[in-house]
Amino acid sequence: MTSEDKMTGESPAVTLTIRLVMLGKEVGSIIGKKGDTVKKFREESGARINISDGTTYPERIVTITGSTDSIIKAFKMITNKFEEDLSSTMQSPTAPKPPVTLKLVVPASQCGSLIGKQGCKIKEIRETTGASIQVATDMLPNSTERAVTISGTPDAITQSVYHICCVMLECPPKGATIPYRPKATGPIVFSGGQAYAVHGNYAIPQHDLSKVQQLALQPSPVPFALSGQPPYPQGVMSHIGGLTQPNNNQATQTTHEIHIPNNLIGCVIGRKGAKINEIRHISGANIKIADSVEGNPERSVTITGTPEAIHLAHYLINTRVATEALAIATPATISLY
């Protein structure tokens, strides 16, 4: 009896969902020509296999739902397909096969059970299966899920997934789970009025960011303009997402200070600094928020960078503040010095 037969014979008949993060090339492999491969996987495993939309994103979410038996069969077929893909790229047929790697996304509340006391559970799974299993320390962006990376032979990965399924069934997630949703990442550049995310040798159109750029080149929708400056400079942004494009103003670094009410600063900072980091990344500006001062109803925010970077950062901050002010019905007043 093979290890797969043992797993399927012992698996509880309960519906379970496993989510994976895959790159576009991996997704293309399991979809196959005209969807033939994924259709075959669905029919032969009995599992529902859904792939998230997002052709403009470097990552996609693959969701596999079914009984533990059907999930194990689906993983067996997926990992065998990936091993075939890796083998086809090898120069020498006698060279050892490289390991297959999959990245699962697991609710953070279940990761403690997967790791076990002092790491005993995950150590047991590693020793039993021979797979390398790493549980990320941090949660994935804007979610309450963590990445669990499994590397090894198809059989080792399949056995690992079986053990992970057992843990997930024994220890359901606690509280609400905010699922990870991939977003465009990497440097952003603008050309011809279109935003592009750069991934390796490819530039992928980013329509949402194109709208941001177009808005940022128009007068501010909220009455907070930089003193002595036009609302937004003409031309394409010269510094976006850490990449620069040729521009005569590229070397000009200036600093502006604004003041935001204490009751609105949270919407600019975001959870664990997520929003302010996003504004820094998109604008290319260096943004520092001063600590609160007792008795002072406002926080000082210093923006440093090129005029274009400062204007885009200022626009994004204004938009966040105006939206929050409308939500809580508080007049939004940003003081500029």
Coordinates of C-alpha atoms in Angstrom, one line a residue:
M1 CA 0.0 0.0 0.0
T2 CA 1.4 3.4 -1.0
S3 CA 1.6 6.4 1.3
E4 CA -1.2 8.0 -0.8
D5 CA -3.4 4.9 -0.3
K6 CA -2.8 5.1 3.5
M7 CA -3.7 8.8 3.5
T8 CA -6.9 8.5 1.4
G9 CA -8.0 5.5 3.5
E10 CA -7.7 7.3 6.7
S11 CA -9.0 10.8 5.6
P12 CA -12.1 12.1 7.3
A13 CA -15.0 12.8 4.8
V14 CA -15.3 16.5 5.7
T15 CA -15.2 19.4 3.2
L16 CA -12.1 21.5 3.6
T17 CA -10.6 24.4 1.7
I18 CA -6.9 24.9 1.0
R19 CA -5.6 28.1 -0.5
L20 CA -2.3 28.5 -2.3
V21 CA -0.4 31.5 -3.8
M22 CA 1.0 30.9 -7.2
L23 CA 2.9 32.9 -9.8
G24 CA 1.5 33.4 -13.2
K25 CA 3.8 30.8 -14.8
E26 CA 2.7 28.2 -12.3
V27 CA -1.0 29.0 -12.8
G28 CA -0.5 28.7 -16.6
S29 CA 1.0 25.3 -16.1
I30 CA -2.0 23.9 -14.1
I31 CA -4.6 25.6 -16.4
G32 CA -3.1 24.1 -19.5
K33 CA -4.1 24.8 -23.1
K34 CA -7.7 26.0 -23.2
G35 CA -8.1 24.9 -19.6
D36 CA -7.7 21.2 -20.4
T37 CA -5.2 20.5 -17.6
V38 CA -7.2 22.0 -14.7
K39 CA -10.4 20.4 -16.1
K40 CA -8.7 17.0 -15.9
F41 CA -7.5 17.7 -12.4
R42 CA -11.0 18.6 -11.3
E43 CA -12.6 15.5 -12.9
E44 CA -10.0 13.0 -11.6
S45 CA -9.6 14.4 -8.1
G46 CA -13.2 15.3 -7.4
A47 CA -12.0 18.6 -5.9
R48 CA -13.2 22.1 -6.9
I49 CA -10.2 24.0 -8.1
N50 CA -10.7 27.8 -8.6
I51 CA -8.1 30.3 -9.7
S52 CA -8.5 34.0 -8.8
D53 CA -8.8 36.7 -11.4
G54 CA -5.8 38.9 -11.7
T55 CA -3.9 38.6 -15.0
T56 CA -2.2 42.0 -14.1
Y57 CA -0.9 40.7 -10.8
P58 CA 2.3 38.6 -10.3
E59 CA 0.5 36.3 -7.9
R60 CA -2.8 34.4 -8.1
I61 CA -4.8 32.5 -5.5
V62 CA -5.6 28.9 -6.2
T63 CA -8.4 27.5 -4.0
I64 CA -8.9 23.8 -3.7
T65 CA -12.1 22.6 -2.0
G66 CA -13.3 19.1 -1.2
S67 CA -12.9 16.1 1.1
T68 CA -9.4 15.5 2.3
D69 CA -9.2 12.6 -0.2
S70 CA -10.0 14.8 -3.1
I71 CA -7.6 17.5 -2.0
I72 CA -4.8 15.0 -1.6
K73 CA -5.4 13.7 -5.2
A74 CA -5.5 17.3 -6.5
F75 CA -2.2 18.1 -4.8
K76 CA -0.6 14.9 -6.1
M77 CA -1.5 15.9 -9.7
I78 CA -0.4 19.5 -9.3
T79 CA 3.0 18.6 -7.7
N80 CA 3.6 15.9 -10.4
K81 CA 2.9 18.5 -13.1
F82 CA 5.3 21.0 -11.5
E83 CA 8.0 18.3 -11.3
E84 CA 7.5 17.6 -15.0
D85 CA 7.9 21.3 -15.7
L86 CA 11.1 21.5 -13.7
S87 CA 12.5 18.3 -15.3
S88 CA 11.9 19.7 -18.8
T89 CA 14.2 22.6 -18.1
M90 CA 17.1 20.4 -16.9
Q91 CA 20.2 20.2 -19.1
S92 CA 21.2 16.7 -18.0
P93 CA 18.8 13.8 -17.6
T94 CA 21.1 12.3 -14.9
A95 CA 21.1 15.3 -12.7
P96 CA 19.0 15.1 -9.5
K97 CA 15.5 16.5 -9.8
P98 CA 15.1 19.9 -8.1
P99 CA 12.5 20.1 -5.3
V100 CA 9.0 21.3 -6.0
T101 CA 7.8 24.3 -3.9
L102 CA 4.3 25.3 -3.0
K103 CA 3.1 28.2 -0.9
L104 CA -0.1 27.7 1.1
V105 CA -1.9 30.5 2.9
V106 CA -3.2 29.5 6.3
P107 CA -5.2 31.5 8.9
A108 CA -2.7 32.8 11.5
S109 CA -4.9 31.5 14.3
Q110 CA -4.2 27.9 13.0
C111 CA -0.5 28.4 12.6
G112 CA 0.2 27.9 16.3
S113 CA -1.4 24.4 16.1
L114 CA 0.5 23.6 13.0
I115 CA 3.8 24.6 14.7
G116 CA 3.0 22.9 18.0
K117 CA 4.5 23.5 21.4
Q118 CA 8.1 24.4 21.0
G119 CA 7.8 23.5 17.3
C120 CA 7.2 19.8 18.0
K121 CA 4.3 19.4 15.6
I122 CA 6.0 20.9 12.5
K123 CA 9.2 19.0 13.4
E124 CA 7.1 15.8 13.4
I125 CA 5.6 16.5 10.0
R126 CA 9.0 17.4 8.6
E127 CA 10.6 14.1 9.9
T128 CA 7.6 12.0 8.8
T129 CA 7.4 13.4 5.2
G130 CA 10.9 14.5 4.5
A131 CA 9.6 17.8 3.2
S132 CA 11.0 21.2 4.1
I133 CA 8.2 23.3 5.8
Q134 CA 8.5 26.9 6.7
V135 CA 5.8 29.0 8.5
A136 CA 6.2 32.7 7.9
T137 CA 6.5 34.8 11.1
D138 CA 4.5 37.8 9.7
M139 CA 1.0 37.8 8.2
L140 CA 0.6 38.5 4.5
P141 CA -0.3 42.1 3.6
N142 CA -3.8 43.3 4.6
S143 CA -4.8 39.9 5.9
T144 CA -4.8 37.6 8.9
E145 CA -3.2 34.7 7.0
R146 CA 0.4 33.5 7.0
A147 CA 2.4 31.8 4.2
V148 CA 3.4 28.1 4.7
T149 CA 6.1 27.1 2.2
I150 CA 6.5 23.4 1.5
S151 CA 9.4 22.1 -0.6
G152 CA 10.3 18.5 -1.6
T153 CA 9.3 15.7 -3.8
P154 CA 5.6 15.5 -5.0
D155 CA 5.0 12.6 -2.5
A156 CA 6.6 14.5 0.4
I157 CA 4.5 17.6 -0.3
T158 CA 1.3 15.6 -0.7
Q159 CA 1.9 13.9 2.7
S160 CA 2.6 17.3 4.3
V161 CA -0.6 18.7 2.9
Y162 CA -2.4 15.6 4.4
H163 CA -1.0 16.4 7.9
I164 CA -1.8 20.1 7.5
C165 CA -5.4 19.2 6.6
C166 CA -5.6 17.1 9.7
V167 CA -4.4 19.9 11.9
M168 CA -6.8 22.4 10.2
L169 CA -9.7 20.0 10.9
E170 CA -8.7 19.4 14.5
C171 CA -8.1 23.1 15.2
P172 CA -10.5 25.4 13.3
P173 CA -9.6 29.1 12.9
K174 CA -10.5 31.4 15.8
G175 CA -12.4 34.5 15.0
A176 CA -12.9 36.1 11.5
T177 CA -10.2 35.5 8.9
I178 CA -9.3 38.3 6.5
P179 CA -8.1 36.5 3.4
Y180 CA -4.9 37.5 1.6
R181 CA -5.6 39.1 -1.8
P182 CA -2.6 39.6 -4.1
K183 CA -2.0 43.1 -5.3
A184 CA 0.3 44.6 -7.9
T185 CA 3.8 44.9 -6.4
G186 CA 7.2 46.1 -7.5
P187 CA 8.3 49.4 -8.9
I188 CA 5.7 51.6 -10.6
V189 CA 6.5 53.8 -13.6
F190 CA 4.2 56.0 -15.7
S191 CA 4.4 56.4 -19.5
G192 CA 2.0 57.9 -21.9
G193 CA -0.6 58.4 -19.2
Q194 CA -0.6 54.7 -18.2
A195 CA 0.9 53.2 -15.0
Y196 CA 2.9 50.0 -15.2
A197 CA 4.1 47.7 -12.5
V198 CA 7.6 46.3 -13.3
H199 CA 8.1 42.6 -12.7
G200 CA 11.4 41.3 -14.0
N201 CA 11.4 42.0 -17.8
Y202 CA 7.7 42.7 -18.0
A203 CA 5.7 45.9 -17.4
I204 CA 2.1 45.2 -16.5
P205 CA -0.5 47.9 -16.9
Q206 CA -2.0 49.1 -13.6
H207 CA -5.3 50.9 -14.4
D208 CA -6.1 52.0 -10.9
L209 CA -2.7 53.8 -10.5
S210 CA -3.2 55.4 -13.9
K211 CA -6.3 57.0 -12.4
V212 CA -4.4 58.2 -9.4
Q213 CA -1.8 59.8 -11.6
Q214 CA -4.4 61.6 -13.7
L215 CA -6.1 62.9 -10.6
A216 CA -2.8 64.0 -9.1
L217 CA -2.1 66.1 -12.2
Q218 CA -5.4 67.9 -11.7
P219 CA -6.2 70.6 -9.0
S220 CA -6.7 69.0 -5.6
P221 CA -10.3 68.0 -4.8
V222 CA -9.9 69.3 -1.3
P223 CA -8.8 72.8 -0.4
F224 CA -5.2 72.1 0.7
A225 CA -2.7 73.3 -1.9
L226 CA 1.0 73.9 -1.3
S227 CA 1.6 77.6 -0.8
G228 CA 3.3 79.3 -3.7
Q229 CA 3.1 76.2 -5.9
P230 CA 0.7 75.3 -8.7
P231 CA -1.7 72.5 -7.6
Y232 CA 0.1 69.8 -9.6
P233 CA 3.0 70.1 -12.1
Q234 CA 2.5 69.4 -15.8
G235 CA 4.0 66.3 -17.3
V236 CA 4.6 62.7 -16.1
M237 CA 5.7 62.0 -12.5
S238 CA 9.5 61.7 -12.5
H239 CA 9.7 59.6 -9.4
I240 CA 7.2 56.9 -8.8
G241 CA 7.7 53.7 -6.7
G242 CA 11.4 54.1 -6.4
L243 CA 12.1 54.3 -10.2
T244 CA 13.0 57.6 -11.8
Q245 CA 12.5 58.8 -15.3
P246 CA 14.5 61.6 -17.0
N247 CA 13.3 65.0 -15.9
N248 CA 15.0 68.3 -15.4
N249 CA 13.5 68.6 -11.9
Q250 CA 14.7 65.1 -10.8
A251 CA 17.5 66.4 -8.6
T252 CA 15.5 69.1 -6.9
Q253 CA 14.8 68.0 -3.4
T254 CA 12.5 70.2 -1.3
T255 CA 10.7 69.8 2.0
H256 CA 7.2 70.8 3.0
E257 CA 5.5 70.5 6.4
I258 CA 1.8 70.0 6.9
H259 CA -0.3 69.6 10.1
I260 CA -3.1 67.0 10.4
P261 CA -5.7 66.9 13.3
N262 CA -4.9 64.1 15.8
N263 CA -8.3 62.5 15.3
L264 CA -7.5 62.0 11.5
I265 CA -3.9 61.1 11.6
G266 CA -4.7 57.4 12.1
C267 CA -6.3 57.1 8.6
V268 CA -3.0 58.4 7.1
I269 CA -0.8 56.0 9.1
G270 CA -3.1 52.9 8.7
R271 CA -2.8 49.6 10.5
K272 CA 0.8 49.0 11.4
G273 CA 1.8 51.9 9.1
A274 CA 0.4 50.2 6.0
K275 CA -1.2 53.3 4.5
I276 CA 1.7 55.7 5.0
N277 CA 4.1 53.1 3.6
E278 CA 1.8 52.8 0.6
I279 CA 1.8 56.6 0.1
R280 CA 5.6 56.6 0.4
H281 CA 5.9 53.8 -2.2
I282 CA 3.6 55.3 -4.7
S283 CA 4.8 58.9 -4.4
G284 CA 8.5 58.3 -3.9
A285 CA 8.6 60.9 -1.2
N286 CA 10.1 60.6 2.3
I287 CA 7.3 61.2 4.8
K288 CA 7.9 61.6 8.5
I289 CA 5.1 62.0 11.1
A290 CA 6.1 63.6 14.4
D291 CA 5.1 62.3 17.7
S292 CA 2.0 63.8 19.3
V293 CA 2.6 66.7 21.7
E294 CA 0.5 67.1 24.8
G295 CA -1.9 69.9 24.4
N296 CA -1.4 70.2 20.6
P297 CA -4.5 69.1 18.6
E298 CA -2.4 68.4 15.5
R299 CA 0.5 66.2 14.3
S300 CA 3.3 67.6 12.1
V301 CA 4.0 65.7 8.9
T302 CA 7.2 66.5 6.9
I303 CA 7.3 65.5 3.2
T304 CA 10.7 65.6 1.4
G305 CA 11.4 64.8 -2.2
T306 CA 11.1 66.2 -5.7
P307 CA 8.2 68.7 -6.3
E308 CA 6.4 65.9 -8.2
A309 CA 6.8 63.4 -5.4
I310 CA 5.7 66.0 -2.8
H311 CA 2.6 66.9 -4.8
L312 CA 1.5 63.3 -5.3
A313 CA 2.1 62.5 -1.6
H314 CA 0.2 65.5 -0.6
Y315 CA -2.7 64.6 -2.9
L316 CA -2.8 61.0 -1.5
I317 CA -2.7 62.3 2.1
N318 CA -5.5 64.9 1.3
T319 CA -7.6 62.2 -0.2
R320 CA -7.3 59.9 2.8
V321 CA -8.1 62.8 5.2
A322 CA -11.0 64.0 3.2
T323 CA -12.5 60.5 3.0
E324 CA -12.1 59.9 6.7
A325 CA -13.5 63.4 7.6
L326 CA -16.6 62.7 5.5
A327 CA -17.0 59.4 7.3
I328 CA -16.9 60.8 10.8
A329 CA -18.5 64.2 9.8
T330 CA -15.5 66.2 11.1
P331 CA -14.3 69.3 9.2
A332 CA -10.9 68.4 7.6
T333 CA -8.4 71.2 8.0
I334 CA -4.8 70.6 7.1
S335 CA -2.5 73.5 8.0
L336 CA 0.5 74.1 5.8
Y337 CA 3.5 76.0 6.9

